[in-house]
mmCIF file of C-alpha atoms in Angstrom:
data_model
loop_
_atom_site.group_PDB
_atom_site.id
_atom_site.type_symbol
_atom_site.label_atom_id
_atom_site.label_comp_id
_atom_site.label_asym_id
_atom_site.label_seq_id
_atom_site.Cartn_x
_atom_site.Cartn_y
_atom_site.Cartn_z
ATOM 1 C CA UNK A 284 10.409 -37.562 -22.730
ATOM 2 C CA UNK A 285 11.566 -40.743 -24.829
ATOM 3 C CA UNK A 286 9.016 -42.827 -26.808
ATOM 4 C CA UNK A 287 9.575 -46.517 -25.405
ATOM 5 C CA UNK A 288 7.041 -48.770 -27.458
ATOM 6 C CA UNK A 289 5.143 -50.968 -25.136
ATOM 7 C CA UNK A 290 3.693 -53.933 -25.822
ATOM 8 C CA UNK A 291 0.486 -55.129 -24.620
ATOM 9 C CA UNK A 292 -1.738 -52.935 -22.284
ATOM 10 C CA UNK A 293 -1.964 -52.541 -18.666
ATOM 11 C CA UNK A 294 -5.069 -53.669 -16.916
ATOM 12 C CA UNK A 295 -7.614 -51.193 -16.701
ATOM 13 C CA UNK A 296 -11.033 -51.081 -15.534
ATOM 14 C CA UNK A 297 -13.824 -49.107 -16.862
ATOM 15 C CA UNK A 298 -13.568 -46.497 -13.745
ATOM 16 C CA UNK A 299 -9.968 -46.337 -14.886
ATOM 17 C CA UNK A 300 -10.933 -45.503 -18.369
ATOM 18 C CA UNK A 301 -13.403 -42.721 -17.034
ATOM 19 C CA UNK A 302 -10.662 -41.375 -15.061
ATOM 20 C CA UNK A 303 -8.598 -40.870 -17.824
ATOM 21 C CA UNK A 304 -11.149 -39.886 -20.468
ATOM 22 C CA UNK A 305 -11.556 -36.886 -17.907
ATOM 23 C CA UNK A 306 -7.932 -35.786 -17.465
ATOM 24 C CA UNK A 307 -7.432 -36.192 -21.250
ATOM 25 C CA UNK A 308 -10.026 -33.166 -21.541
ATOM 26 C CA UNK A 309 -8.536 -31.217 -18.710
ATOM 27 C CA UNK A 310 -5.870 -32.655 -16.506
ATOM 28 C CA UNK A 311 -6.553 -29.884 -13.942
ATOM 29 C CA UNK A 312 -9.853 -31.228 -12.808
ATOM 30 C CA UNK A 313 -9.683 -31.505 -9.009
ATOM 31 C CA UNK A 314 -9.728 -35.392 -7.952
ATOM 32 C CA UNK A 315 -12.670 -34.811 -5.852
ATOM 33 C CA UNK A 316 -14.714 -33.434 -9.032
ATOM 34 C CA UNK A 317 -13.477 -36.546 -10.727
ATOM 35 C CA UNK A 318 -14.642 -38.842 -7.912
ATOM 36 C CA UNK A 319 -18.348 -37.011 -7.837
ATOM 37 C CA UNK A 320 -18.408 -37.434 -11.986
ATOM 38 C CA UNK A 321 -17.834 -41.261 -11.740
ATOM 39 C CA UNK A 322 -19.122 -42.070 -8.184
ATOM 40 C CA UNK A 323 -15.994 -43.082 -6.170
ATOM 41 C CA UNK A 324 -14.014 -41.507 -3.165
ATOM 42 C CA UNK A 325 -11.251 -38.692 -3.802
ATOM 43 C CA UNK A 326 -8.765 -41.243 -1.922
ATOM 44 C CA UNK A 327 -9.715 -44.074 -4.438
ATOM 45 C CA UNK A 328 -9.386 -41.535 -7.457
ATOM 46 C CA UNK A 329 -5.893 -40.726 -6.109
ATOM 47 C CA UNK A 330 -4.800 -44.112 -5.762
ATOM 48 C CA UNK A 331 -6.185 -44.694 -9.232
ATOM 49 C CA UNK A 332 -4.136 -41.838 -10.624
ATOM 50 C CA UNK A 333 -1.211 -42.497 -8.837
ATOM 51 C CA UNK A 334 -0.865 -46.149 -9.877
ATOM 52 C CA UNK A 335 -1.870 -45.383 -13.465
ATOM 53 C CA UNK A 336 1.438 -42.837 -13.273
ATOM 54 C CA UNK A 337 3.630 -45.518 -11.744
ATOM 55 C CA UNK A 338 2.863 -48.171 -14.573
ATOM 56 C CA UNK A 339 3.235 -45.847 -17.239
ATOM 57 C CA UNK A 340 -0.429 -45.196 -18.439
ATOM 58 C CA UNK A 341 -0.021 -41.543 -17.493
ATOM 59 C CA UNK A 342 3.232 -40.520 -18.730
ATOM 60 C CA UNK A 343 3.318 -36.883 -18.048
ATOM 61 C CA UNK A 344 1.187 -33.915 -17.011
ATOM 62 C CA UNK A 345 1.976 -31.293 -19.351
ATOM 63 C CA UNK A 346 0.303 -27.776 -20.433
ATOM 64 C CA UNK A 347 -0.558 -27.586 -24.614
ATOM 65 C CA UNK A 348 0.957 -24.674 -25.697
ATOM 66 C CA UNK A 349 -0.704 -22.873 -29.416
ATOM 67 C CA UNK A 350 2.525 -22.387 -31.433
ATOM 68 C CA UNK A 351 1.383 -19.284 -32.899
ATOM 69 C CA UNK A 352 0.981 -17.510 -29.496
ATOM 70 C CA UNK A 353 4.741 -18.354 -28.490
ATOM 71 C CA UNK A 354 5.682 -16.998 -32.085
ATOM 72 C CA UNK A 355 6.354 -20.520 -33.881
ATOM 73 C CA UNK A 356 3.671 -20.616 -36.191
ATOM 74 C CA UNK A 357 5.121 -22.476 -39.253
ATOM 75 C CA UNK A 358 4.153 -26.373 -38.672
ATOM 76 C CA UNK A 359 6.246 -28.918 -41.178
ATOM 77 C CA UNK A 360 5.337 -32.484 -42.110
ATOM 78 C CA UNK A 361 8.992 -34.324 -43.339
ATOM 79 C CA UNK A 362 9.160 -37.480 -44.510
ATOM 80 C CA UNK A 363 12.917 -38.921 -44.378
ATOM 81 C CA UNK A 364 14.284 -41.750 -46.266
ATOM 82 C CA UNK A 365 17.366 -43.028 -45.111
ATOM 83 C CA UNK A 366 20.370 -44.573 -47.574
ATOM 84 C CA UNK A 367 21.339 -47.825 -45.237
ATOM 85 C CA UNK A 368 19.447 -49.741 -43.293
ATOM 86 C CA UNK A 369 21.965 -50.822 -40.205
ATOM 87 C CA UNK A 370 20.304 -50.427 -37.007
ATOM 88 C CA UNK A 371 23.302 -48.392 -35.859
ATOM 89 C CA UNK A 372 22.727 -45.607 -38.504
ATOM 90 C CA UNK A 373 18.990 -45.837 -37.483
ATOM 91 C CA UNK A 374 19.348 -45.753 -33.990
ATOM 92 C CA UNK A 375 21.793 -42.786 -34.010
ATOM 93 C CA UNK A 376 19.121 -41.071 -36.826
ATOM 94 C CA UNK A 377 16.287 -41.677 -34.017
ATOM 95 C CA UNK A 378 18.811 -40.216 -31.321
ATOM 96 C CA UNK A 379 19.416 -36.965 -33.488
ATOM 97 C CA UNK A 380 15.610 -36.128 -34.253
ATOM 98 C CA UNK A 381 14.520 -36.761 -30.598
ATOM 99 C CA UNK A 382 17.088 -34.578 -29.272
ATOM 100 C CA UNK A 383 16.046 -31.308 -31.445
ATOM 101 C CA UNK A 384 13.596 -29.565 -29.700
ATOM 102 C CA UNK A 385 11.940 -28.329 -33.005
ATOM 103 C CA UNK A 386 10.879 -31.976 -33.664
ATOM 104 C CA UNK A 387 7.512 -32.107 -31.993
ATOM 105 C CA UNK A 388 7.142 -35.700 -32.877
ATOM 106 C CA UNK A 389 8.863 -38.452 -34.780
ATOM 107 C CA UNK A 390 7.929 -42.019 -35.994
ATOM 108 C CA UNK A 391 9.590 -44.750 -37.491
ATOM 109 C CA UNK A 392 7.400 -45.730 -40.315
ATOM 110 C CA UNK A 393 6.884 -48.525 -43.118
ATOM 111 C CA UNK A 394 6.671 -47.501 -47.139
ATOM 112 C CA UNK A 395 8.998 -45.319 -48.978
ATOM 113 C CA UNK A 396 10.013 -42.897 -46.078
ATOM 114 C CA UNK A 397 11.642 -44.325 -43.081
ATOM 115 C CA UNK A 398 10.723 -41.386 -40.683
ATOM 116 C CA UNK A 399 8.084 -38.943 -40.509
ATOM 117 C CA UNK A 400 8.580 -35.786 -38.545
ATOM 118 C CA UNK A 401 6.415 -33.104 -37.473
ATOM 119 C CA UNK A 402 8.516 -29.787 -36.896
ATOM 120 C CA UNK A 403 7.286 -26.319 -35.472
ATOM 121 C CA UNK A 404 9.614 -23.396 -36.075
ATOM 122 C CA UNK A 405 9.405 -19.676 -36.136
ATOM 123 C CA UNK A 406 10.339 -19.047 -39.580
ATOM 124 C CA UNK A 407 11.638 -20.986 -42.420
ATOM 125 C CA UNK A 408 15.168 -20.113 -41.821
ATOM 126 C CA UNK A 409 14.962 -21.704 -38.751
ATOM 127 C CA UNK A 410 13.820 -24.790 -40.690
ATOM 128 C CA UNK A 411 16.629 -24.673 -43.029
ATOM 129 C CA UNK A 412 18.776 -24.461 -40.799
ATOM 130 C CA UNK A 413 17.796 -27.390 -39.129
ATOM 131 C CA UNK A 414 17.785 -29.155 -42.173
ATOM 132 C CA UNK A 415 21.504 -28.529 -42.225
ATOM 133 C CA UNK A 416 21.991 -29.996 -38.923
ATOM 134 C CA UNK A 417 19.289 -32.987 -39.168
ATOM 135 C CA UNK A 418 19.572 -33.598 -42.966
ATOM 136 C CA UNK A 419 22.368 -32.828 -45.081
ATOM 137 C CA UNK A 420 24.901 -33.208 -41.852
ATOM 138 C CA UNK A 421 23.901 -36.828 -41.835
ATOM 139 C CA UNK A 422 25.712 -38.928 -44.477
ATOM 140 C CA UNK A 423 22.727 -41.623 -44.158
ATOM 141 C CA UNK A 424 19.791 -39.274 -45.110
ATOM 142 C CA UNK A 425 19.303 -40.104 -48.618
ATOM 143 C CA UNK A 426 16.449 -37.347 -49.208
ATOM 144 C CA UNK A 427 13.891 -35.977 -47.266
ATOM 145 C CA UNK A 428 10.652 -34.154 -48.475
ATOM 146 C CA UNK A 429 8.839 -31.392 -46.628
ATOM 147 C CA UNK A 430 5.275 -30.442 -46.208
ATOM 148 C CA UNK A 431 4.069 -27.115 -45.121
ATOM 149 C CA UNK A 432 1.052 -26.867 -43.021
ATOM 150 C CA UNK A 433 -1.771 -24.136 -44.406
ATOM 151 C CA UNK A 434 -3.907 -24.344 -41.511
ATOM 152 C CA UNK A 435 -3.867 -26.450 -37.988
ATOM 153 C CA UNK A 436 -7.490 -28.092 -38.594
ATOM 154 C CA UNK A 437 -7.160 -30.463 -35.795
ATOM 155 C CA UNK A 438 -4.160 -30.900 -33.423
ATOM 156 C CA UNK A 439 -4.795 -33.564 -30.253
ATOM 157 C CA UNK A 440 -3.089 -35.783 -28.058
ATOM 158 C CA UNK A 441 -6.211 -37.579 -26.407
ATOM 159 C CA UNK A 442 -6.436 -41.223 -26.662
ATOM 160 C CA UNK A 443 -9.911 -42.559 -27.765
ATOM 161 C CA UNK A 444 -11.050 -44.957 -24.692
ATOM 162 C CA UNK A 445 -14.399 -45.895 -25.754
#
């Protein structure tokens, strides 16, 4: 799933926002239950959800997996600083970061770093191999700095809608 920036927001009314709030908490909530909660018919809820999927408000229906339960318990935050500011080199880096399955999130940022990556791996040896591929193997990476998470205090993907 690629991250394409979008400008502006879709036209959503308060019922759409209520539906999104429910789906963000539990995407398996039956549409008839949602309909009862917000006082709409189930077909109306279904139409609204389909419309939000079609216009890209709802981007995916996924399962959130606990990394520790699948032996991927090391989370790292990596600041990456690039050497050259040429657009084609940045685009190549974005493609490289997006293609690596260990990279859970990638942000192009302002400040001293150019990118912030959130990476999940099984072992530090896996991270070392990844650094060789993504950073040492890229002549445009000037430096990178790694922070290792000691504890997952809060991890969420819900967007506040209030």
